[in-house]
Amino acid sequence: MSSPGSLNQATTTPTTAPASTSLQPSTFTDGGSLPKLLVFDLDYTLWPFWVDTHVCSPIKAARDGAGLTVTDASGDSYGFYPDTAAILAAARARHIPVAAASRTHSPDLARQMLRLLQLPGVPTTASSPSSSSPPSTDPAVSSASVDATSSSARSPSSDGKAEEASRAIDAFAQLEIYPGSKRTHFRRLHKALGVPYADMLFFDDEARNREVEELGVVMWLVRDGVTRAEVDRGVRSWRTRTGKEGGGGGGEGGKAEGKKAGEKKKGGRGR
């Protein structure tokens, strides 16, 4: 991942592993209660960069054909954290809707990233997610480049065989991507999807976004990208804090474990 002190240097990014090669979070199958909505921040939560700081538009799908990375105007590549596909696929399998809540200052670019990046092993949906954001007016977001990316593709799996992949954007039921307090993002999620705040679990890397807990949302502060283990810790925290069956570790542990996450990017914008 790039650090704030090296924003102009070429970046190297991880890529998400096919969902079929990774275990799903253990809390999804342990018989305990689960949230009715999983909400993820984007920057340093699902992917290891600030889309409005590190990425130089325009962007395009990488030439590898797998769709696991995109390339920006500087020739740098960007993709998801390794566990992203497995986590989103597991949520789909358990019929848990997924939403995005990002306060990036480049919402059009973030949405284009989600259109171009593929999630191997995550079945596609029939329709794209809703969004409270206005239509794109960013000339860097080319409709041609988006249309050229099919809704599904074939990516190599661990045994070398082709595996279905879908656009990342199709994994989300709702997108709330725009600057400002994330309380606004969650009020709009609540209105659009009808899910009670107490049934939402939010993963974010910035401690300041705990403000959403004033609404009744449970937030889990991740250290450096969402992983299977972080999802399990978040679910156990949600169970404990909401009094749901099958509880495990508590929210205070999340605050302690996530302290470094809220501090690690001092000097940068943060999202």
XYZ file of C-alpha atoms in Angstrom:
271
model
C 0.000 0.000 0.000
C 1.137 3.557 -0.568
C 1.918 5.739 2.401
C 1.055 9.452 2.581
C 4.731 10.246 2.141
C 5.006 8.412 -1.186
C 1.886 9.443 -3.083
C 3.792 10.051 -6.322
C 5.578 6.708 -6.336
C 4.371 3.736 -8.344
C 2.165 1.456 -6.299
C 1.900 -2.286 -5.999
C -1.453 -3.638 -4.989
C -2.708 -7.021 -3.837
C -5.530 -8.681 -5.732
C -8.516 -10.485 -4.341
C -8.383 -14.279 -4.331
C -11.230 -16.255 -5.932
C -14.066 -16.747 -3.448
C -13.911 -20.514 -3.942
C -10.334 -20.695 -2.652
C -11.005 -18.947 0.660
C -13.000 -19.926 3.728
C -16.016 -17.813 4.567
C -16.199 -16.108 7.966
C -16.870 -18.750 10.637
C -19.612 -16.625 12.212
C -21.664 -17.033 9.048
C -22.146 -20.746 9.778
C -21.955 -21.069 13.564
C -25.706 -20.824 14.124
C -25.602 -17.383 15.721
C -27.547 -14.313 14.658
C -26.280 -12.233 11.759
C -26.798 -8.581 10.801
C -29.415 -7.810 8.167
C -27.061 -5.441 6.348
C -23.271 -5.370 6.025
C -21.851 -1.964 5.133
C -18.266 -1.417 4.012
C -16.153 1.679 3.597
C -13.992 1.548 0.443
C -10.591 3.206 1.047
C -8.311 1.059 3.223
C -11.259 -1.226 3.955
C -12.093 -3.053 0.711
C -9.094 -1.729 -1.218
C -5.647 -0.505 -0.039
C -5.575 3.079 -1.283
C -7.387 6.437 -1.285
C -9.151 6.576 -4.610
C -9.200 10.395 -4.586
C -5.516 10.711 -3.676
C -3.519 7.808 -5.094
C -5.420 7.071 -8.320
C -4.860 9.275 -11.386
C -7.764 9.268 -13.828
C -8.588 8.071 -16.366
C -8.510 4.397 -15.399
C -8.986 1.246 -17.444
C -9.192 -2.476 -16.861
C -5.801 -4.187 -16.798
C -4.825 -6.164 -19.885
C -4.554 -9.452 -18.010
C -8.194 -10.190 -18.876
C -9.040 -11.316 -15.354
C -10.290 -7.945 -14.190
C -8.530 -8.190 -10.827
C -6.791 -4.829 -11.245
C -7.241 -1.528 -13.010
C -4.490 0.698 -14.351
C -4.465 4.463 -13.927
C -2.956 7.248 -16.038
C 0.406 6.841 -14.271
C 0.573 3.138 -15.065
C -0.016 2.082 -11.456
C -2.264 -0.886 -10.702
C -5.013 -1.073 -8.099
C -7.185 -3.891 -6.806
C -9.010 -5.201 -3.754
C -7.621 -6.717 -0.575
C -7.193 -10.526 -0.878
C -10.289 -11.545 1.155
C -12.765 -9.161 -0.472
C -14.309 -11.622 -2.949
C -14.716 -14.383 -0.351
C -16.410 -12.039 2.113
C -18.858 -10.639 -0.434
C -19.602 -14.126 -1.783
C -20.275 -15.411 1.745
C -22.687 -12.543 2.381
C -24.488 -13.358 -0.865
C -24.751 -17.032 0.107
C -26.328 -16.073 3.447
C -28.698 -13.622 1.728
C -27.203 -10.663 3.602
C -27.359 -7.454 1.552
C -24.133 -5.478 1.233
C -23.793 -1.704 0.894
C -20.936 0.774 0.520
C -20.552 3.964 2.549
C -17.615 6.117 1.460
C -16.874 9.803 1.972
C -14.354 10.025 -0.867
C -14.057 13.279 -2.776
C -13.981 11.345 -6.070
C -17.282 9.447 -6.076
C -17.422 9.044 -9.860
C -13.950 7.507 -9.918
C -14.830 5.182 -7.041
C -17.921 3.955 -8.870
C -15.916 3.381 -12.027
C -13.396 1.333 -10.030
C -16.283 -0.828 -8.819
C -17.551 -1.244 -12.390
C -14.177 -2.260 -13.774
C -12.902 -4.525 -10.981
C -14.083 -8.133 -11.039
C -14.830 -10.463 -8.131
C -13.904 -14.052 -9.062
C -16.293 -16.645 -7.723
C -19.037 -14.141 -6.808
C -22.192 -14.744 -8.902
C -23.532 -11.699 -10.695
C -26.905 -10.132 -9.933
C -29.641 -9.183 -12.346
C -29.377 -5.454 -11.711
C -26.916 -2.836 -10.553
C -27.161 -1.296 -7.081
C -29.098 1.852 -6.298
C -27.256 5.002 -5.367
C -28.169 8.303 -3.790
C -25.437 10.013 -5.769
C -26.234 12.083 -8.888
C -25.286 10.791 -12.353
C -21.613 11.062 -13.246
C -20.452 14.378 -14.665
C -16.765 13.492 -14.555
C -15.295 13.392 -18.090
C -12.633 10.995 -16.783
C -15.367 8.423 -16.223
C -15.766 7.144 -19.747
C -19.027 5.390 -20.582
C -17.180 3.560 -23.325
C -14.685 2.096 -20.892
C -17.503 1.029 -18.599
C -19.597 -0.490 -21.376
C -16.561 -2.377 -22.626
C -16.454 -4.266 -19.346
C -18.960 -7.115 -19.328
C -21.075 -7.848 -16.266
C -19.329 -11.175 -15.891
C -16.008 -12.646 -16.946
C -13.863 -15.732 -16.513
C -10.969 -15.681 -14.055
C -8.457 -18.441 -13.324
C -9.078 -20.368 -10.110
C -6.456 -22.014 -7.919
C -6.499 -25.190 -10.042
C -6.039 -23.244 -13.262
C -9.630 -23.670 -14.474
C -11.753 -20.719 -15.508
C -14.135 -19.435 -12.877
C -17.093 -17.071 -13.177
C -16.478 -13.523 -12.028
C -18.789 -10.561 -11.689
C -18.385 -6.824 -11.564
C -17.725 -5.650 -8.033
C -20.482 -3.070 -8.284
C -23.051 -5.843 -8.742
C -22.309 -7.216 -5.265
C -23.841 -4.132 -3.621
C -27.496 -3.478 -2.907
C -26.861 0.224 -2.321
C -24.019 2.701 -2.857
C -23.617 5.827 -0.739
C -20.437 7.441 -2.079
C -19.938 11.174 -1.539
C -18.148 13.525 0.897
C -19.605 14.418 4.271
C -20.643 12.886 7.566
C -21.405 9.193 7.339
C -24.484 9.765 9.449
C -26.003 11.027 6.195
C -24.894 7.878 4.384
C -26.602 5.674 6.955
C -29.797 7.694 7.099
C -30.074 7.212 3.349
C -29.290 3.496 3.632
C -31.995 3.155 6.269
C -34.530 5.001 4.101
C -33.652 3.119 0.898
C -33.395 -0.417 2.293
C -35.656 -0.254 5.352
C -33.134 -2.018 7.598
C -33.160 -0.886 11.265
C -29.911 0.765 12.338
C -29.399 -1.862 15.059
C -29.356 -4.571 12.372
C -26.518 -2.919 10.448
C -22.836 -3.771 10.893
C -20.352 -1.274 9.480
C -16.665 -1.915 8.692
C -14.436 1.167 8.446
C -10.789 2.066 9.058
C -11.358 5.595 10.421
C -12.224 6.078 14.097
C -14.013 9.359 13.420
C -16.716 7.469 11.548
C -17.910 5.960 14.822
C -20.303 8.891 14.754
C -22.736 6.546 13.004
C -23.146 4.679 16.289
C -25.209 7.642 17.478
C -27.881 6.254 15.147
C -27.666 2.767 16.634
C -25.347 1.254 14.009
C -22.552 -1.037 15.260
C -19.208 -0.147 13.707
C -16.128 -2.359 13.681
C -12.822 -0.549 13.202
C -10.501 -2.536 10.921
C -6.732 -2.241 11.128
C -5.640 -2.514 7.512
C -8.285 -3.901 5.241
C -11.198 -6.188 5.839
C -10.351 -9.870 6.303
C -12.244 -13.000 7.243
C -10.981 -12.617 10.823
C -12.044 -8.967 10.989
C -15.534 -9.890 9.812
C -15.764 -12.543 12.515
C -14.652 -10.068 15.165
C -17.146 -7.529 13.874
C -20.040 -9.986 13.912
C -19.204 -11.119 17.447
C -19.064 -7.498 18.548
C -22.439 -6.818 16.910
C -23.981 -9.819 18.677
C -22.713 -8.737 22.060
C -23.640 -5.094 21.712
C -27.134 -5.791 20.401
C -27.862 -8.684 22.768
C -28.280 -11.161 19.919
C -27.925 -14.917 20.328
C -24.470 -16.407 19.805
C -22.444 -13.457 21.088
C -18.688 -13.370 21.347
C -16.077 -10.624 21.832
C -17.287 -7.093 22.555
C -17.229 -3.691 20.966
C -14.700 -2.288 23.390
C -12.232 -4.818 22.053
C -12.893 -3.427 18.606
C -11.990 0.046 19.820
C -8.745 -1.193 21.342
C -7.752 -3.359 18.379
C -8.634 -0.653 15.905
C -6.802 2.188 17.607
C -3.834 1.945 15.275
C -6.150 1.948 12.270
C -7.514 5.330 13.251
C -4.011 6.711 13.666
C -2.022 4.979 10.935
C -2.698 7.480 8.169
C -1.997 10.773 9.945
C -1.185 13.490 7.469
C -3.552 12.089 4.833
C -7.195 12.811 4.208
C -8.670 9.528 5.345
C -12.115 8.362 4.375
